[in-house]
Structures are given as structure tokens and as C-alpha cells.
Short mmCIF file of N, CA and C in Angstrom, two decimals:
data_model
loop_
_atom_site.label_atom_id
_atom_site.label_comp_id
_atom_site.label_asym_id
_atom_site.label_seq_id
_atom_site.Cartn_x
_atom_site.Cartn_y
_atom_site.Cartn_z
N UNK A 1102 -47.68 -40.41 78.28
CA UNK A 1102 -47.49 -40.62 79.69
C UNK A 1102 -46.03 -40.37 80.10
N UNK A 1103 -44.97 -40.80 79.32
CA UNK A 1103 -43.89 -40.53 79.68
C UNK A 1103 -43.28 -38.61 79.75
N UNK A 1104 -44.01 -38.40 78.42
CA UNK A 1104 -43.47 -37.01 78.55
C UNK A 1104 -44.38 -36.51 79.65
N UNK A 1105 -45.48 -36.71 79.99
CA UNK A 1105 -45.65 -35.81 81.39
C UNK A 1105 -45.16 -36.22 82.48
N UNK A 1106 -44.53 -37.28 82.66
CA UNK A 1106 -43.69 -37.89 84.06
C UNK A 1106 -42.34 -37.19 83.96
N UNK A 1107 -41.99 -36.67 82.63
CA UNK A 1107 -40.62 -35.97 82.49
C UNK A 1107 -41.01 -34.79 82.60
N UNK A 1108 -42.14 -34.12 82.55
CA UNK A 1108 -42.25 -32.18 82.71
C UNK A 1108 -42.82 -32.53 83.94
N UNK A 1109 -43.76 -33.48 84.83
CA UNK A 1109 -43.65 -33.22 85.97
C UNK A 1109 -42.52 -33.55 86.99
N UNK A 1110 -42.07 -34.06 86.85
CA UNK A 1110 -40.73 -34.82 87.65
C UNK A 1110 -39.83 -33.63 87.48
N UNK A 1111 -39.57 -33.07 86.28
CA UNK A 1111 -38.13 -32.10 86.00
C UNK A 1111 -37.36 -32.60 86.10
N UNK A 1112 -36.80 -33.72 85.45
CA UNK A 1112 -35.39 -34.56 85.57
C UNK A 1112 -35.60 -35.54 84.42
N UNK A 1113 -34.25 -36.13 84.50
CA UNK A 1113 -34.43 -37.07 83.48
C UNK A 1113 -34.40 -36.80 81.89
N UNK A 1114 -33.78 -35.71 81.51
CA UNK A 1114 -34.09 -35.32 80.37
C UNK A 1114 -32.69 -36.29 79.44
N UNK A 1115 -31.64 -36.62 80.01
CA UNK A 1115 -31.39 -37.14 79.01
C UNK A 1115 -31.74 -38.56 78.69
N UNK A 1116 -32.36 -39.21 79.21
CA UNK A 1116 -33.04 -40.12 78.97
C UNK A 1116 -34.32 -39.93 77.98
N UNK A 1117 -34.85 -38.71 78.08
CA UNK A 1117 -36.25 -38.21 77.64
C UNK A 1117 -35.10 -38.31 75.62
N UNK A 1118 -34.15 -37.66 75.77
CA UNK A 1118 -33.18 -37.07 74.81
C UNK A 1118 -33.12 -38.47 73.80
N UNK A 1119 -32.29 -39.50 74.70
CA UNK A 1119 -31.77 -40.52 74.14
C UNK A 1119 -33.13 -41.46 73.63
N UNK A 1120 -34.18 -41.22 73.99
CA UNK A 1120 -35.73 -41.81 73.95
C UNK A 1120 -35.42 -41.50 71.80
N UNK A 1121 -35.56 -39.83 72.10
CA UNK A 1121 -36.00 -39.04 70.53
C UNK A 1121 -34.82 -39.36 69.92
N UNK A 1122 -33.64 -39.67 69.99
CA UNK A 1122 -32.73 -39.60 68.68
C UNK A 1122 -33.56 -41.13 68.39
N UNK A 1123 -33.30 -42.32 69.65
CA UNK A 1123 -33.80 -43.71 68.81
C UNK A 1123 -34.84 -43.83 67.97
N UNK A 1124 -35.56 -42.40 68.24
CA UNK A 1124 -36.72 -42.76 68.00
C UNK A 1124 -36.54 -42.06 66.48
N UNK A 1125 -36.52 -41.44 66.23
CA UNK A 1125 -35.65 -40.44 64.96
C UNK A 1125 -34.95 -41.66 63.93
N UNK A 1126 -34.35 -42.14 64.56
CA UNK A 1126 -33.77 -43.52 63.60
C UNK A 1126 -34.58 -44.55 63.56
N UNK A 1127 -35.56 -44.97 64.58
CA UNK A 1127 -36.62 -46.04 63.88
C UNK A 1127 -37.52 -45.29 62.89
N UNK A 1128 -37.80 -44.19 62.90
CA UNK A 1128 -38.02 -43.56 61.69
C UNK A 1128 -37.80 -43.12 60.51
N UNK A 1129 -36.87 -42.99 60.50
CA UNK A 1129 -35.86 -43.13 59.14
C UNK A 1129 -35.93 -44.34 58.94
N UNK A 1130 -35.51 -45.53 59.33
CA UNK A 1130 -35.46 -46.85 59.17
C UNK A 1130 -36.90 -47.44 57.86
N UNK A 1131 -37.84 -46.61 59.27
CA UNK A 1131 -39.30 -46.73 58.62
C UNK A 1131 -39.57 -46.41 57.01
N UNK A 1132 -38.88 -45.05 56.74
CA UNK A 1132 -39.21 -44.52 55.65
C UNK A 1132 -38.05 -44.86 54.75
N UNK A 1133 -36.99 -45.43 54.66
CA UNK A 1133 -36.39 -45.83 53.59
C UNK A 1133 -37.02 -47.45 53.13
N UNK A 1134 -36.49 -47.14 52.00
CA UNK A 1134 -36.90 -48.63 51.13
C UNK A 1134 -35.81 -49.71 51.51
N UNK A 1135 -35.82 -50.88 51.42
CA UNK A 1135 -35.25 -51.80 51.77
C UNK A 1135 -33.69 -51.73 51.01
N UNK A 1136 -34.31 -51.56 49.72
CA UNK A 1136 -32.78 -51.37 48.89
C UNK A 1136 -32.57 -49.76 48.68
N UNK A 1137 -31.45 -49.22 48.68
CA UNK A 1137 -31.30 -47.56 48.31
C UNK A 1137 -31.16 -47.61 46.72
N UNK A 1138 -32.01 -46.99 46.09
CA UNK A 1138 -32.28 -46.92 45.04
C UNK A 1138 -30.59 -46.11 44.14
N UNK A 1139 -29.90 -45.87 44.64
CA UNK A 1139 -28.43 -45.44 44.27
C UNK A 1139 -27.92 -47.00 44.71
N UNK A 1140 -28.33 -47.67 44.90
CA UNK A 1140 -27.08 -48.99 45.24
C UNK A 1140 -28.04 -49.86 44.37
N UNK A 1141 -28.61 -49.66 43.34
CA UNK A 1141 -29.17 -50.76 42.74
C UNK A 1141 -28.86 -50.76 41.43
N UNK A 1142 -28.10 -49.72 40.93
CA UNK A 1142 -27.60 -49.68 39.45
C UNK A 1142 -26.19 -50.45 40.28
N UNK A 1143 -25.77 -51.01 40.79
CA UNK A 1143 -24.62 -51.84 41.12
C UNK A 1143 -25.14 -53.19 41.35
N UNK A 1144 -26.68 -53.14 42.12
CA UNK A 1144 -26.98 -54.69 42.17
C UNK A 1144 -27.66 -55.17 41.12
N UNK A 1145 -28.05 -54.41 39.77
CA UNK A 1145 -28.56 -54.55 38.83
C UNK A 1145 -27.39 -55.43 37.67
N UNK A 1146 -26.07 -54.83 38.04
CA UNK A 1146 -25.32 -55.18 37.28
C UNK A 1146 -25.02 -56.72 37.64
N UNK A 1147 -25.02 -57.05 39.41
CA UNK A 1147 -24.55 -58.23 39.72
C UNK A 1147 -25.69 -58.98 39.70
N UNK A 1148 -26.65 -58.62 39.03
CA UNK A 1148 -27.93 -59.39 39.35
C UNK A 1148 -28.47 -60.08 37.69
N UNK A 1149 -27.55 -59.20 36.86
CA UNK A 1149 -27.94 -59.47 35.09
C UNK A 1149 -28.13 -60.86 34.77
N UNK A 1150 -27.65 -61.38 35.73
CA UNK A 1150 -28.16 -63.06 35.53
C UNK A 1150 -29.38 -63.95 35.47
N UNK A 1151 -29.67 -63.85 37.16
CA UNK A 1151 -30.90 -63.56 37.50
C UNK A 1151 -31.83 -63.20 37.54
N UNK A 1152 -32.99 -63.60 38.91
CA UNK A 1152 -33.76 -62.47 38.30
C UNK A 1152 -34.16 -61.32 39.08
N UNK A 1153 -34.62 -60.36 38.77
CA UNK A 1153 -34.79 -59.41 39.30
C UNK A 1153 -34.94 -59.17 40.91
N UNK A 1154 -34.47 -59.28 41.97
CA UNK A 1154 -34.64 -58.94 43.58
C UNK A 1154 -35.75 -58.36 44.18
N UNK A 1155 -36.31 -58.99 44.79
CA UNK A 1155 -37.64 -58.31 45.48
C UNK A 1155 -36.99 -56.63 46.73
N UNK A 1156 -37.78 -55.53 46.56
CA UNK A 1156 -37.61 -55.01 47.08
C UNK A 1156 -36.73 -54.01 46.55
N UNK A 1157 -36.39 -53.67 45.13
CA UNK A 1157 -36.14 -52.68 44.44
C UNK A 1157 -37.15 -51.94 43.64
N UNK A 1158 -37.15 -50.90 44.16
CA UNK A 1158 -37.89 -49.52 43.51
C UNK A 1158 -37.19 -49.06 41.84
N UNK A 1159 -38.11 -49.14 41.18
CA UNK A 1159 -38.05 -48.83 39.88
C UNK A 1159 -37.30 -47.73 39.43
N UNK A 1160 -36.12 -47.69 38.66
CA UNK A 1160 -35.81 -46.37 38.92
C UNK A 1160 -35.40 -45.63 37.42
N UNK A 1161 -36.44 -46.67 36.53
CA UNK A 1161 -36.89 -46.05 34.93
C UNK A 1161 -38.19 -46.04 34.53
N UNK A 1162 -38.63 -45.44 33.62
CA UNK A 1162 -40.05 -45.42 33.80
C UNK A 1162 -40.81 -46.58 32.82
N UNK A 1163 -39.42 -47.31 32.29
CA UNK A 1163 -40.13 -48.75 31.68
C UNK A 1163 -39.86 -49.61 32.49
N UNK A 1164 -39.18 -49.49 33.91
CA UNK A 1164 -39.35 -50.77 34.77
C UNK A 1164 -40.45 -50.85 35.03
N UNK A 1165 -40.75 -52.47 35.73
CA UNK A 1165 -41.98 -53.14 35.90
C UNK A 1165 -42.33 -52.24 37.11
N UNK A 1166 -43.91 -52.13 37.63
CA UNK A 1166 -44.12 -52.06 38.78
C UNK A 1166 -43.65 -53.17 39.97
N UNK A 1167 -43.07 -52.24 41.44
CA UNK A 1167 -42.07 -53.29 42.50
C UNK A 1167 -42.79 -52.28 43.42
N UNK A 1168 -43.40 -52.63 44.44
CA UNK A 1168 -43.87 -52.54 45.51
C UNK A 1168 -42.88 -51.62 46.51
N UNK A 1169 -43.46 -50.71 47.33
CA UNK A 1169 -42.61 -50.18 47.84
C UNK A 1169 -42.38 -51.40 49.22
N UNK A 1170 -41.15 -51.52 49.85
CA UNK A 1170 -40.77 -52.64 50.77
C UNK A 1170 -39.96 -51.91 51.61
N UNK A 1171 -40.25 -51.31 52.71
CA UNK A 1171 -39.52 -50.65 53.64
C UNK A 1171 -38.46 -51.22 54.42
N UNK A 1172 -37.41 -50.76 55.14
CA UNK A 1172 -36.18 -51.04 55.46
C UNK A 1172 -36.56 -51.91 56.96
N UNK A 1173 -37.68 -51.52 57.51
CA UNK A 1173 -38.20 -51.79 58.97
C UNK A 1173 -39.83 -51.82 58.75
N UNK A 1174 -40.09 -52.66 58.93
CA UNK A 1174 -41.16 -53.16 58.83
C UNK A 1174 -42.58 -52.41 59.83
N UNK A 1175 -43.77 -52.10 59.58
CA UNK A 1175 -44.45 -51.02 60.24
C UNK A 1175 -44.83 -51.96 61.70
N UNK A 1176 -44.83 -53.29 61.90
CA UNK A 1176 -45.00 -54.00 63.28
C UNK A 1176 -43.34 -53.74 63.92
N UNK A 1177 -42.63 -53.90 63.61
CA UNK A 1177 -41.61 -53.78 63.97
C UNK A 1177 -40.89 -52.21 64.28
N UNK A 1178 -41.15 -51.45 63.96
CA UNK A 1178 -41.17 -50.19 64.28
C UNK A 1178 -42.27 -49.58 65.20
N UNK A 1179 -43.69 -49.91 65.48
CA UNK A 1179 -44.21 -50.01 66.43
C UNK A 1179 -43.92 -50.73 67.67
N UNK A 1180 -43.70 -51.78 67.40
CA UNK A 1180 -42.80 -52.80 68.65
C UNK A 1180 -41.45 -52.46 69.37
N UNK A 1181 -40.52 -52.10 68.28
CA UNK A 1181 -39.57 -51.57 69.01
C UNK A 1181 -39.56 -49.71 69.92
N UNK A 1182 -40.77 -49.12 69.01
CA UNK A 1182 -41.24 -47.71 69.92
C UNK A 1182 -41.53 -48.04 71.20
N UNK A 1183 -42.52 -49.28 71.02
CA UNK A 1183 -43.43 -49.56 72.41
C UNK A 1183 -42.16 -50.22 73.52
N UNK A 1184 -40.93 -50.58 72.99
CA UNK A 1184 -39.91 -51.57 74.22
C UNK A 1184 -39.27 -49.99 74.66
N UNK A 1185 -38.67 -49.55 73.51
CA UNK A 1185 -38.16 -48.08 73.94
C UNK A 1185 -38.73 -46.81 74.81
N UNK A 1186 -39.92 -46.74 74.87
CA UNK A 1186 -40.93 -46.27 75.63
C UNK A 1186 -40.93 -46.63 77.11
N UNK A 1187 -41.01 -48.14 77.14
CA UNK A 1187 -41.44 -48.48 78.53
C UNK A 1187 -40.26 -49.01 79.22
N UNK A 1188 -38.75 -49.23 78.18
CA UNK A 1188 -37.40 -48.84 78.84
C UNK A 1188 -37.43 -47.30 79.54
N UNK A 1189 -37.36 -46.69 78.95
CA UNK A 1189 -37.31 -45.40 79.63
C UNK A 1189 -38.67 -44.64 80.54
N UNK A 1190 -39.23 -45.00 80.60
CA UNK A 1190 -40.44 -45.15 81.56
C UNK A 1190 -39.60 -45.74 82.89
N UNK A 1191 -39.11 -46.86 82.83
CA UNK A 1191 -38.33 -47.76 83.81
C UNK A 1191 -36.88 -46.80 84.16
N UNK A 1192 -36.44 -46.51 83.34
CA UNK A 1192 -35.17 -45.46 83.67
C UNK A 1192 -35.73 -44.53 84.38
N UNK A 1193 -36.72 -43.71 84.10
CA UNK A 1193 -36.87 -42.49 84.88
C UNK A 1193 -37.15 -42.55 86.05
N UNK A 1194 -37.93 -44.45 87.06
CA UNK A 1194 -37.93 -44.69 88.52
C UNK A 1194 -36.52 -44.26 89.08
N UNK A 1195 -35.20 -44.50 88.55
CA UNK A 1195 -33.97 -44.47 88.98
C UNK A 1195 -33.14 -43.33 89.13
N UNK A 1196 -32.61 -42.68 90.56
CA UNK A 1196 -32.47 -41.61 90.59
C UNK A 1196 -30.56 -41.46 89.79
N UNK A 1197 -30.24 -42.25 89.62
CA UNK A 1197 -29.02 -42.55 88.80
C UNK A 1197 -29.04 -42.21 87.30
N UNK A 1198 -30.48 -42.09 86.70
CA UNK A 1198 -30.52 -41.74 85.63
C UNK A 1198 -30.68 -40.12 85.22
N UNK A 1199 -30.71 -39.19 86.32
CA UNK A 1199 -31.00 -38.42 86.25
C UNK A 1199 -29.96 -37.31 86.60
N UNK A 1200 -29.24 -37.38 85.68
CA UNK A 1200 -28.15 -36.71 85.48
C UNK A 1200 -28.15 -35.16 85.33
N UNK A 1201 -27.92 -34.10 85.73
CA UNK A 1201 -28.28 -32.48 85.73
C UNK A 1201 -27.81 -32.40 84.01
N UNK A 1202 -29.03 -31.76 83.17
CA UNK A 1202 -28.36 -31.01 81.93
C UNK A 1202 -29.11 -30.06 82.08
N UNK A 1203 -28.42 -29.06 81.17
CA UNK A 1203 -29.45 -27.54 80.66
C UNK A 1203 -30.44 -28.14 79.37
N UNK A 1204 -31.78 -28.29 79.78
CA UNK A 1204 -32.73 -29.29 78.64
C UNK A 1204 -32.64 -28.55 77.21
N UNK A 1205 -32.85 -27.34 77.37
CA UNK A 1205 -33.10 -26.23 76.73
C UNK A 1205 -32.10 -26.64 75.18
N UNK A 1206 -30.55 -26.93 75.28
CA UNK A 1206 -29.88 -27.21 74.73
C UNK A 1206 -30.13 -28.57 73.75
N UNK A 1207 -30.58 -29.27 74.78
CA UNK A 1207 -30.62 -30.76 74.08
C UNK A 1207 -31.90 -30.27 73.23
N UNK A 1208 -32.86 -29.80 73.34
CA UNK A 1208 -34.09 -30.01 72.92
C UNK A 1208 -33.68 -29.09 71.25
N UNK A 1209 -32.93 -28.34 71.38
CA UNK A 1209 -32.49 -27.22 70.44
C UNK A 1209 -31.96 -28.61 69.84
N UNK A 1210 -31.00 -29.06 70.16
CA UNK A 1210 -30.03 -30.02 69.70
C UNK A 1210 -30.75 -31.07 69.00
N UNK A 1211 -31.66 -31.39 69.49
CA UNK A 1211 -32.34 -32.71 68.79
C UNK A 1211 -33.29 -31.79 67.79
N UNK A 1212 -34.10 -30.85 67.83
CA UNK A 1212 -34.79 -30.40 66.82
C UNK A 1212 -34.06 -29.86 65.47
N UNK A 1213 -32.69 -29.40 65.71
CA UNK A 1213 -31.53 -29.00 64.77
C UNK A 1213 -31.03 -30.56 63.97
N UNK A 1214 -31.45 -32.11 64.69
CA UNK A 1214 -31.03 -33.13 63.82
C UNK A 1214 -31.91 -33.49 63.08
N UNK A 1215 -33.37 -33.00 63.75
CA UNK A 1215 -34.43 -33.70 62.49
C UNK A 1215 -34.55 -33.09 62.02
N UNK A 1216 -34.63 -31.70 61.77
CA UNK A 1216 -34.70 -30.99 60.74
C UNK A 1216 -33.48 -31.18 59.37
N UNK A 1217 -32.44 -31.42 60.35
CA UNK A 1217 -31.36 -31.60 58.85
C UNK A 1217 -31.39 -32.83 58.26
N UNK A 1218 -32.14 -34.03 59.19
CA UNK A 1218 -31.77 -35.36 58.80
C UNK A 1218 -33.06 -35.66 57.90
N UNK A 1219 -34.39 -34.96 58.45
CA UNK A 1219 -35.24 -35.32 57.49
C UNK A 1219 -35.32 -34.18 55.95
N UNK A 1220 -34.70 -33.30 56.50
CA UNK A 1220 -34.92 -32.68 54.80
C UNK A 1220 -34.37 -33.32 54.01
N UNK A 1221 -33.06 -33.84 54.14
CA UNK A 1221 -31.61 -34.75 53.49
C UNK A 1221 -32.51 -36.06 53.06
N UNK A 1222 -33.42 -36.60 54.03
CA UNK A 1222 -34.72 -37.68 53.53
C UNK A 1222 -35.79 -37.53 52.62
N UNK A 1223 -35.95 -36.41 52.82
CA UNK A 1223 -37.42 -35.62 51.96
C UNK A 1223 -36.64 -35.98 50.38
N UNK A 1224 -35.61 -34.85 50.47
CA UNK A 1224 -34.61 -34.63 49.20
C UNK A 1224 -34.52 -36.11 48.55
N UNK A 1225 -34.34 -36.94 49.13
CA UNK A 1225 -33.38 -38.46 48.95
C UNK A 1225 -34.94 -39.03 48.27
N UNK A 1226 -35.98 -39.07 48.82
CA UNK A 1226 -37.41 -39.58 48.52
C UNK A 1226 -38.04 -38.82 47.13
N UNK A 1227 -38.12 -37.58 46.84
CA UNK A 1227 -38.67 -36.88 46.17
C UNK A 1227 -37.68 -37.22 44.45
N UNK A 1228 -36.18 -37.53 44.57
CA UNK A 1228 -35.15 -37.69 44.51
C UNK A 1228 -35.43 -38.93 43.43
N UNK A 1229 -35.77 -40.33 44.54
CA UNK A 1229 -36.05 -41.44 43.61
C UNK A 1229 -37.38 -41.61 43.63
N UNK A 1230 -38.04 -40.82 43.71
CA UNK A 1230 -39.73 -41.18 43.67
C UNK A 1230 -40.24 -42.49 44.81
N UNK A 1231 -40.02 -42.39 45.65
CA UNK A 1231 -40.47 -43.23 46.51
C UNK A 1231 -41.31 -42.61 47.80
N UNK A 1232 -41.97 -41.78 47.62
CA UNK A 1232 -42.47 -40.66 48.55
C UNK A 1232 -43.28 -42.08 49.01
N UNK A 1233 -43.58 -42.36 50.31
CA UNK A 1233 -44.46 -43.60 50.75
C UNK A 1233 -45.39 -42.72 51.16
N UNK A 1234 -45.78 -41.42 51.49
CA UNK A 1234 -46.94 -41.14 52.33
C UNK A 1234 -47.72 -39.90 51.39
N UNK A 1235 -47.34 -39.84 50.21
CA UNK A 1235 -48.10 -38.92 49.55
C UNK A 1235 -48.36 -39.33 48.12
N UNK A 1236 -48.90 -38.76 47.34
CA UNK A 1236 -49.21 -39.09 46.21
C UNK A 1236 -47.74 -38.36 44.70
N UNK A 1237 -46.98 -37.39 45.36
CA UNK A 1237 -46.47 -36.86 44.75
C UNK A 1237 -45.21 -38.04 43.79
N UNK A 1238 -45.06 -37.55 42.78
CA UNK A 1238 -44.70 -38.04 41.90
C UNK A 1238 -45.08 -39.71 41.35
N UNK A 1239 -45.95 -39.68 41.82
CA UNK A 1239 -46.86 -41.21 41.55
C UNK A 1239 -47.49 -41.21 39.88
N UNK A 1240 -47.49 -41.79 39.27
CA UNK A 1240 -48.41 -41.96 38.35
C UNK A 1240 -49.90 -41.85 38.38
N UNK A 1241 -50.93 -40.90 37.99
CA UNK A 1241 -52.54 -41.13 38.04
C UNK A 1241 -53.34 -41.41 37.16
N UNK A 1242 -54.17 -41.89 37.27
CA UNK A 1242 -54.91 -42.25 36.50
C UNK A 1242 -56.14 -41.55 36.26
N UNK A 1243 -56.54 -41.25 35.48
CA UNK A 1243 -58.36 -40.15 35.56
C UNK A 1243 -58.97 -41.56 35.35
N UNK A 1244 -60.28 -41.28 35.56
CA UNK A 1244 -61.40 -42.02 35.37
C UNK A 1244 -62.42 -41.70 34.00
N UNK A 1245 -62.74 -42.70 33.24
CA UNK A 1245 -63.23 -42.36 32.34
C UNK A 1245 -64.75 -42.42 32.07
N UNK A 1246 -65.24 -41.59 31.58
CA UNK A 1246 -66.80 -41.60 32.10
C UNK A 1246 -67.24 -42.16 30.49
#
């Protein structure tokens, strides 16, 4: 609903703009793990005491199984889409928000950040084996008849 109030209206695009980067970072948010699997051979060391921290991804293949535990939680990343949404829904009544840009640019501009920000993610995931939405580098099991 919003993006057709922004291609019919013709205005408002940087609001439409500032909508997709937040939204770009509650996504990332989404897909990292709680702990960065490069900062845990440091909390491993301060942790030799204790015991092990919930929310670290395994990152030998004799560690125990640890649950993947995301950085932003999947209600909470829906919730904050849905406030961000109907903020800018509310911005676009206001003719103050509608500042003249060439869209063309921004839209180049924002498709030029997810592309670099999520490959640099892909890489980072594939990287420590934490792919959350595919099966790749997972362990399988066959079935035995």
C-alpha cells in the first residue's frame, strides 16, 4: 500500500528511500547470529571458566550442537517493519516531507548497498556455516531402509 501511494502521489521518495535502508538493516540484524562467530574465539577464552554462553554457533566440528539464535528476533523484526511502515505511511500525508530528488539515483543508490552489503553477508554466513535459510553446509543425514 505504501509503495503505490508513493508511484501514485510522485513524491516522497526520500522517505520511500529512508523506509529501505531501515529496512535493509532490520534485515541484516535478522540474519546475523546473536554472537559473531569471529568474536567468540575471544569470548571462548574469557569464558574458559564457565560455562559455555547460549547463543554461540559452533565453530569446530567437535563442538556440541548450539542452536542458531539470531541478533533480532523474527517478532521483533516484524514489529519494528510494521511501526516503520505506518511511520512513513504518516510522513507521506505531509507536504514537508516531500522534498524534490532525482528518484532514479536513490533507487540506483540503495540497490548498489544491498547488493554489496548482502554479498559481504552471504560471504560472512557461508564463511561460518550459519546459512539460516538453506540447507547448505548443514550436516545430513540419509535414511536407512
Amino acid at each position: 500500500m505504501f509503495l503505490l501511494r508513493i508511484v501514485l502521489a510522485q513524491g516522497w521518495y526520500i522517505i520511500c528511500y529512508a523506509l529501505g535502508i531501515y529496512m535493509l538493516n532490520l534485515f541484516l540484524a535478522f540474519l546475523t547470529p546473536k554472537i559473531d562467530p569471529e568474536m567468540a574465539e575471544e569470548l571462548d577464552e574469557a569464558e574458559a571458566a564457565s560455562e559455555s554462553g547460549p547463543g554461540l554457533l559452533p565453530v569446530k566440528n567437535d563442538d556440541e550442537f548450539r542452536p542458531f539464535i539470531r541478533r533480532l528476533p523474527e517478532f521483533k523484526f516484524w514489529l519494528n517493519s510494521t511501526k516503520a511502515v505506518l511511520l512513513s505511511c504518516v510522513c507521506s500525508f505531509f507536504a514537508v516531507f516531500d522534498i524534490p530528488v532525482y528518484w532514479p539515483i536513490l533507487l540506483f543508490y540503495w540497490m548498489f548497498l544491498f547488493v554489496i552489503t548482502m554479498r559481504r553477508q552471504i560471504e560472512h554466513m557461508i564463511k561460518h556455516r550459519y546459512v539460516p535459510f538453506a540447507n547448505f553446509g548443514k550436516q545430513r543425514y540419509s535414511r536407512g531402509k
